[in-house]
Amino acid sequence: MEHRIAHLLATSKNTIVITGAGISAESGLRTFRGASHADLPADMQALWKEFDPMKLATPEAFDADPAAVSRWYDWRRLGCLAAIPNPGHMALAELERRAASRTARFTVLTQNVDRLHHKAGSTNVVELHGSIIQWRCTSCETKTTPGPDPLPQFPMPAPCCPNDSAAILRPDVVWFGEMLPFEALRAADEALESCDLFLSIGTSSVVQPAASFIQVAAQHGATTVEINPEPTPISRLVDFSLRGKAGEVLPRLVDRR
Ligand code: OAD
């Protein structure tokens, strides 16, 4: 099966990959669902358990307790800044380079906010859920990129609006209940129209609209592939399901050309 998929990767004209938290798991970042926290140091276990990611990733949670939500996101931001891309990210960057060399398209649509695809060298990356590395002012929307140290205060007054006491920084991510960035959705729709190969990697495929992209791709005639150590709701729908870690399966596909 891997041989067949490697061949498809080497010959497709328009490949789309959608990634989720699973592809960054081997870089030491937490997935959202079903992850064990037993491997974390005790203080980090307590921090992660203290917060419910599904309850914190909402505008309502931020409005109710901006200090707690900012603290959780800043802790994750520092983890993302420190993380390095793993062989799965590197393999996708290599596949993009190879596609470019034969004037084929290769697009990564990611639900991840960690910027690890960029760090690995991927250039055609669509961030569906924004980025945790950037923050923005709740008043004037100015974006800012905080440095490598923890934010000095939670919530953080927005430096662009020093005279507006209500202006604070929030992570430049998409929360549940918020619209995905228009440009990201437009880019995804446009790529999906002519996609001939679609891979879903490291996502539980339960959050829309990302979860339904694979069906849209299939309707356009694309061959569909899932790479995940666990079954997901889309496993039955795809043409090929590879059970394994992205950081192990993807380098093998790259090597099999
Ligand atoms: P989830 O935590 O829901 O799912 C992670 C998936 O990665 C699971 O299906 C795991 O089986 C799989 N996985 C774990 N380790 C893996 C590995 N080494 N290689 C490949 N797969 C692996 O994360 P997402 O699907 O990304 O949204 O979650 C989607 C969205 O829900 C997130 O972007 C976030 C979250 O709440 C917002 O915050 C808006």
Short mmCIF file of C-alpha atoms and ligand atoms in Angstrom, two decimals:
data_model
loop_
_atom_site.label_atom_id
_atom_site.label_comp_id
_atom_site.label_asym_id
_atom_site.label_seq_id
_atom_site.Cartn_x
_atom_site.Cartn_y
_atom_site.Cartn_z
CA MET A 1 0.00 0.00 0.00
CA GLU A 2 2.82 2.44 0.88
CA HIS A 3 4.39 1.80 -2.50
CA ARG A 4 1.16 2.81 -4.24
CA ILE A 5 0.82 5.98 -2.17
CA ALA A 6 4.46 6.92 -2.78
CA HIS A 7 3.76 6.59 -6.50
CA LEU A 8 0.66 8.79 -6.21
CA LEU A 9 2.70 11.40 -4.33
CA ALA A 10 5.35 11.35 -7.04
CA THR A 11 2.86 11.80 -9.88
CA SER A 12 -0.07 13.85 -8.55
CA LYS A 13 -0.68 17.30 -10.03
CA ASN A 14 -2.37 18.84 -7.02
CA THR A 15 -1.82 17.28 -3.61
CA ILE A 16 -3.53 18.62 -0.49
CA VAL A 17 -2.51 17.55 2.97
CA ILE A 18 -4.56 18.43 6.00
CA THR A 19 -2.74 18.16 9.30
CA GLY A 20 -3.81 18.17 12.92
CA ALA A 21 -2.22 18.03 16.34
CA GLY A 22 -1.05 14.44 15.77
CA ILE A 23 1.68 15.47 13.36
CA SER A 24 3.23 17.64 16.06
CA ALA A 25 2.92 15.00 18.79
CA GLU A 26 6.36 13.65 17.90
CA SER A 27 7.73 17.18 18.41
CA GLY A 28 6.50 16.99 22.00
CA LEU A 29 3.32 19.06 21.62
CA ARG A 30 0.04 17.92 23.14
CA THR A 31 -2.85 16.63 21.07
CA PHE A 32 -6.30 17.79 22.17
CA ARG A 33 -8.22 14.55 22.37
CA GLY A 34 -7.33 11.24 23.96
CA ALA A 35 -3.78 12.16 24.87
CA SER A 36 -2.17 10.74 27.96
CA HIS A 37 -0.36 13.31 30.06
CA ALA A 38 1.59 10.69 32.00
CA ASP A 39 4.81 11.55 30.17
CA LEU A 40 4.73 15.19 31.34
CA PRO A 41 6.58 16.49 34.38
CA ALA A 42 4.24 16.73 37.38
CA ASP A 43 3.81 20.51 37.21
CA MET A 44 2.87 20.35 33.52
CA GLN A 45 0.44 17.49 34.14
CA ALA A 46 -1.28 19.60 36.74
CA LEU A 47 -1.39 22.62 34.45
CA TRP A 48 -2.90 20.69 31.56
CA LYS A 49 -5.46 18.96 33.78
CA GLU A 50 -6.38 22.23 35.44
CA PHE A 51 -7.59 23.57 32.10
CA ASP A 52 -10.10 22.03 29.74
CA PRO A 53 -8.90 22.85 26.22
CA MET A 54 -12.40 22.64 24.79
CA LYS A 55 -13.72 25.13 27.32
CA LEU A 56 -10.75 27.47 27.06
CA ALA A 57 -10.70 27.76 23.26
CA THR A 58 -13.76 30.03 23.12
CA PRO A 59 -14.36 33.80 23.12
CA GLU A 60 -16.71 33.28 26.07
CA ALA A 61 -13.92 31.74 28.14
CA PHE A 62 -11.60 34.63 27.28
CA ASP A 63 -14.24 37.21 28.17
CA ALA A 64 -14.96 35.45 31.45
CA ASP A 65 -11.35 34.94 32.52
CA PRO A 66 -8.82 36.58 30.17
CA ALA A 67 -5.97 36.00 32.64
CA ALA A 68 -6.45 32.21 32.80
CA VAL A 69 -6.98 31.82 29.07
CA SER A 70 -3.97 34.03 28.26
CA ARG A 71 -1.82 32.09 30.69
CA TRP A 72 -2.77 28.77 29.08
CA TYR A 73 -2.11 30.09 25.57
CA ASP A 74 1.16 31.69 26.59
CA TRP A 75 2.31 28.41 28.10
CA ARG A 76 1.44 26.68 24.82
CA ARG A 77 3.06 29.50 22.81
CA LEU A 78 6.36 28.96 24.62
CA GLY A 79 6.10 25.22 23.97
CA CYS A 80 5.53 25.85 20.26
CA LEU A 81 8.47 28.28 20.08
CA ALA A 82 10.74 25.70 21.69
CA ALA A 83 9.50 22.77 19.59
CA ILE A 84 11.39 21.60 16.55
CA PRO A 85 9.88 19.99 13.47
CA ASN A 86 9.98 16.19 13.41
CA PRO A 87 10.57 13.87 10.43
CA GLY A 88 6.87 14.07 9.53
CA HIS A 89 7.02 17.84 9.04
CA MET A 90 10.34 17.50 7.21
CA ALA A 91 8.91 14.88 4.86
CA LEU A 92 6.01 17.17 3.89
CA ALA A 93 8.46 20.00 3.14
CA GLU A 94 10.47 17.62 0.96
CA LEU A 95 7.32 16.50 -0.88
CA GLU A 96 6.48 20.16 -1.58
CA ARG A 97 9.98 20.73 -3.01
CA ARG A 98 9.66 17.68 -5.24
CA ALA A 99 6.22 18.76 -6.42
CA ALA A 100 7.58 22.21 -7.26
CA SER A 101 10.37 20.65 -9.31
CA ARG A 102 7.78 19.05 -11.60
CA THR A 103 5.48 22.12 -11.50
CA ALA A 104 2.84 20.32 -9.47
CA ARG A 105 0.93 21.88 -6.58
CA PHE A 106 1.37 20.82 -2.98
CA THR A 107 -0.64 22.54 -0.25
CA VAL A 108 -0.63 21.98 3.49
CA LEU A 109 -3.87 22.97 5.18
CA THR A 110 -3.18 22.88 8.89
CA GLN A 111 -5.35 23.10 11.95
CA ASN A 112 -2.19 23.52 13.98
CA VAL A 113 -1.21 26.90 15.37
CA ASP A 114 2.40 25.92 16.11
CA ARG A 115 4.15 27.09 12.90
CA LEU A 116 6.15 23.83 12.73
CA HIS A 117 5.37 23.33 9.03
CA HIS A 118 6.98 26.71 8.30
CA LYS A 119 9.97 25.84 10.48
CA ALA A 120 10.38 22.60 8.51
CA GLY A 121 10.54 24.51 5.23
CA SER A 122 7.01 24.15 3.86
CA THR A 123 6.05 27.36 2.08
CA ASN A 124 2.51 26.74 0.84
CA VAL A 125 0.84 26.45 4.24
CA VAL A 126 -2.71 27.58 4.98
CA GLU A 127 -3.27 28.15 8.70
CA LEU A 128 -6.96 27.37 9.17
CA HIS A 129 -6.92 28.11 12.90
CA GLY A 130 -4.46 31.02 12.91
CA SER A 131 -1.20 31.03 14.82
CA ILE A 132 -0.37 30.99 18.50
CA ILE A 133 2.97 32.68 17.77
CA GLN A 134 1.18 35.92 16.87
CA TRP A 135 -1.13 37.80 19.22
CA ARG A 136 -3.44 40.64 18.39
CA CYS A 137 -5.05 43.64 20.05
CA THR A 138 -8.68 43.10 21.00
CA SER A 139 -9.36 46.76 20.21
CA CYS A 140 -7.53 47.71 16.99
CA GLU A 141 -6.58 44.20 15.71
CA THR A 142 -2.88 45.12 15.38
CA LYS A 143 -0.81 41.95 15.33
CA THR A 144 2.28 41.50 17.43
CA THR A 145 4.80 38.71 17.87
CA PRO A 146 5.82 38.40 21.53
CA GLY A 147 9.41 37.37 22.25
CA PRO A 148 10.67 34.08 23.69
CA ASP A 149 9.98 35.02 27.33
CA PRO A 150 6.64 34.49 29.08
CA LEU A 151 4.27 37.43 28.76
CA PRO A 152 4.98 39.61 31.81
CA GLN A 153 1.36 39.91 32.82
CA PHE A 154 -2.00 38.19 32.28
CA PRO A 155 -3.98 39.53 30.56
CA MET A 156 -1.42 41.62 28.69
CA PRO A 157 -2.32 45.25 27.93
CA ALA A 158 -1.97 45.80 24.17
CA PRO A 159 1.14 47.92 23.51
CA CYS A 160 -0.49 49.49 20.42
CA CYS A 161 -3.29 51.08 22.44
CA PRO A 162 -1.61 52.43 25.59
CA ASN A 163 -4.49 54.79 26.34
CA ASP A 164 -7.25 52.20 26.04
CA SER A 165 -7.42 50.25 29.29
CA ALA A 166 -9.77 47.69 27.71
CA ALA A 167 -7.33 46.85 24.91
CA ILE A 168 -5.56 43.60 25.71
CA LEU A 169 -3.67 41.03 23.67
CA ARG A 170 -5.30 37.78 22.65
CA PRO A 171 -3.73 34.91 20.72
CA ASP A 172 -4.27 35.24 16.96
CA VAL A 173 -6.01 31.87 16.81
CA VAL A 174 -9.51 30.85 15.82
CA TRP A 175 -11.70 29.90 18.75
CA PHE A 176 -14.77 27.70 18.68
CA GLY A 177 -17.68 29.85 17.53
CA GLU A 178 -15.45 32.19 15.49
CA MET A 179 -15.18 32.36 11.70
CA LEU A 180 -12.15 30.84 10.06
CA PRO A 181 -10.00 33.43 8.27
CA PHE A 182 -11.68 34.23 4.94
CA GLU A 183 -8.40 34.02 3.00
CA ALA A 184 -7.61 30.59 4.44
CA LEU A 185 -11.03 29.21 3.51
CA ARG A 186 -10.79 30.70 0.03
CA ALA A 187 -7.36 29.16 -0.50
CA ALA A 188 -8.62 25.77 0.73
CA ASP A 189 -11.70 25.86 -1.52
CA GLU A 190 -9.66 26.87 -4.53
CA ALA A 191 -7.08 24.10 -4.04
CA LEU A 192 -9.79 21.49 -3.37
CA GLU A 193 -11.46 22.11 -6.74
CA SER A 194 -8.62 20.52 -8.71
CA CYS A 195 -7.14 18.27 -6.04
CA ASP A 196 -6.24 14.77 -7.25
CA LEU A 197 -4.62 13.47 -4.03
CA PHE A 198 -5.75 14.29 -0.49
CA LEU A 199 -4.00 13.16 2.69
CA SER A 200 -5.40 13.58 6.19
CA ILE A 201 -2.60 13.34 8.74
CA GLY A 202 -2.74 13.40 12.53
CA THR A 203 -6.23 14.76 12.94
CA SER A 204 -9.20 13.23 14.73
CA SER A 205 -11.38 14.68 11.93
CA VAL A 206 -14.11 15.81 14.30
CA VAL A 207 -13.77 19.59 13.96
CA GLN A 208 -15.44 21.29 10.99
CA PRO A 209 -14.94 22.49 8.37
CA ALA A 210 -11.58 20.72 8.17
CA ALA A 211 -13.16 17.32 8.81
CA SER A 212 -15.30 17.54 5.68
CA PHE A 213 -12.53 18.63 3.28
CA ILE A 214 -11.67 15.01 2.54
CA GLN A 215 -15.22 14.36 1.33
CA VAL A 216 -15.09 17.48 -0.86
CA ALA A 217 -11.79 16.25 -2.32
CA ALA A 218 -13.29 12.81 -2.98
CA GLN A 219 -16.27 14.42 -4.73
CA HIS A 220 -13.77 16.17 -7.01
CA GLY A 221 -12.26 12.77 -7.83
CA ALA A 222 -9.19 12.85 -5.55
CA THR A 223 -7.65 9.70 -4.13
CA THR A 224 -7.86 9.93 -0.35
CA VAL A 225 -5.38 8.73 2.28
CA GLU A 226 -5.37 8.86 6.06
CA ILE A 227 -2.25 8.54 8.25
CA ASN A 228 -3.07 8.06 11.92
CA PRO A 229 -2.17 5.45 14.55
CA GLU A 230 -5.86 5.33 15.56
CA PRO A 231 -9.08 4.97 13.57
CA THR A 232 -11.17 8.12 13.10
CA PRO A 233 -14.63 8.88 11.68
CA ILE A 234 -13.12 9.19 8.19
CA SER A 235 -11.14 5.93 8.26
CA ARG A 236 -13.97 4.01 6.58
CA LEU A 237 -14.35 6.64 3.87
CA VAL A 238 -10.79 6.90 2.61
CA ASP A 239 -9.20 4.92 -0.21
CA PHE A 240 -6.09 4.12 1.85
CA SER A 241 -5.74 4.10 5.62
CA LEU A 242 -2.20 3.88 6.99
CA ARG A 243 -2.08 3.10 10.71
CA GLY A 244 1.07 4.61 12.07
CA LYS A 245 2.84 7.70 13.31
CA ALA A 246 3.30 10.54 10.84
CA GLY A 247 6.97 10.85 11.78
CA GLU A 248 7.56 7.24 10.75
CA VAL A 249 5.15 6.74 7.83
CA LEU A 250 5.86 9.98 5.93
CA PRO A 251 9.66 9.57 5.73
CA ARG A 252 9.10 6.03 4.42
CA LEU A 253 6.82 7.39 1.68
CA VAL A 254 9.46 9.97 0.76
CA ASP A 255 12.21 7.32 0.63
CA ARG A 256 10.15 4.98 -1.58
CA ARG A 257 10.12 7.15 -4.65
P1 OAD B 1 -6.96 15.94 18.12
O1 OAD B 1 -6.27 15.98 19.43
O2 OAD B 1 -8.44 15.96 18.12
O3 OAD B 1 -6.51 14.62 17.33
C1 OAD B 1 -5.17 14.26 17.20
C2 OAD B 1 -5.09 13.05 16.30
O4 OAD B 1 -3.74 12.75 16.06
C3 OAD B 1 -5.75 11.78 16.87
O5 OAD B 1 -6.59 11.19 15.89
C4 OAD B 1 -4.55 10.88 17.17
O6 OAD B 1 -4.85 9.50 16.99
C5 OAD B 1 -3.56 11.36 16.12
N1 OAD B 1 -2.14 11.12 16.44
C6 OAD B 1 -1.54 11.06 17.65
N2 OAD B 1 -0.21 10.89 17.51
C7 OAD B 1 0.05 10.84 16.18
C8 OAD B 1 1.22 10.69 15.38
N3 OAD B 1 2.43 10.54 15.94
N4 OAD B 1 1.09 10.69 14.03
C9 OAD B 1 -0.12 10.83 13.45
N5 OAD B 1 -1.27 10.99 14.15
C10 OAD B 1 -1.19 10.99 15.49
O7 OAD B 1 -6.34 17.13 17.24
P2 OAD B 1 -6.96 17.85 15.96
O8 OAD B 1 -7.64 16.87 15.07
O9 OAD B 1 -5.86 18.66 15.38
O10 OAD B 1 -9.10 23.58 17.45
O11 OAD B 1 -8.02 18.80 16.61
C11 OAD B 1 -8.72 19.66 15.76
C12 OAD B 1 -8.99 20.96 16.46
O12 OAD B 1 -9.66 20.72 17.69
C13 OAD B 1 -7.74 21.72 16.87
O13 OAD B 1 -7.20 22.52 15.85
C14 OAD B 1 -8.23 22.56 17.99
C15 OAD B 1 -8.97 21.48 18.72
O14 OAD B 1 -9.83 21.84 19.65
C16 OAD B 1 -9.24 24.76 18.10
O15 OAD B 1 -8.65 25.03 19.12
C17 OAD B 1 -10.22 25.69 17.46
#
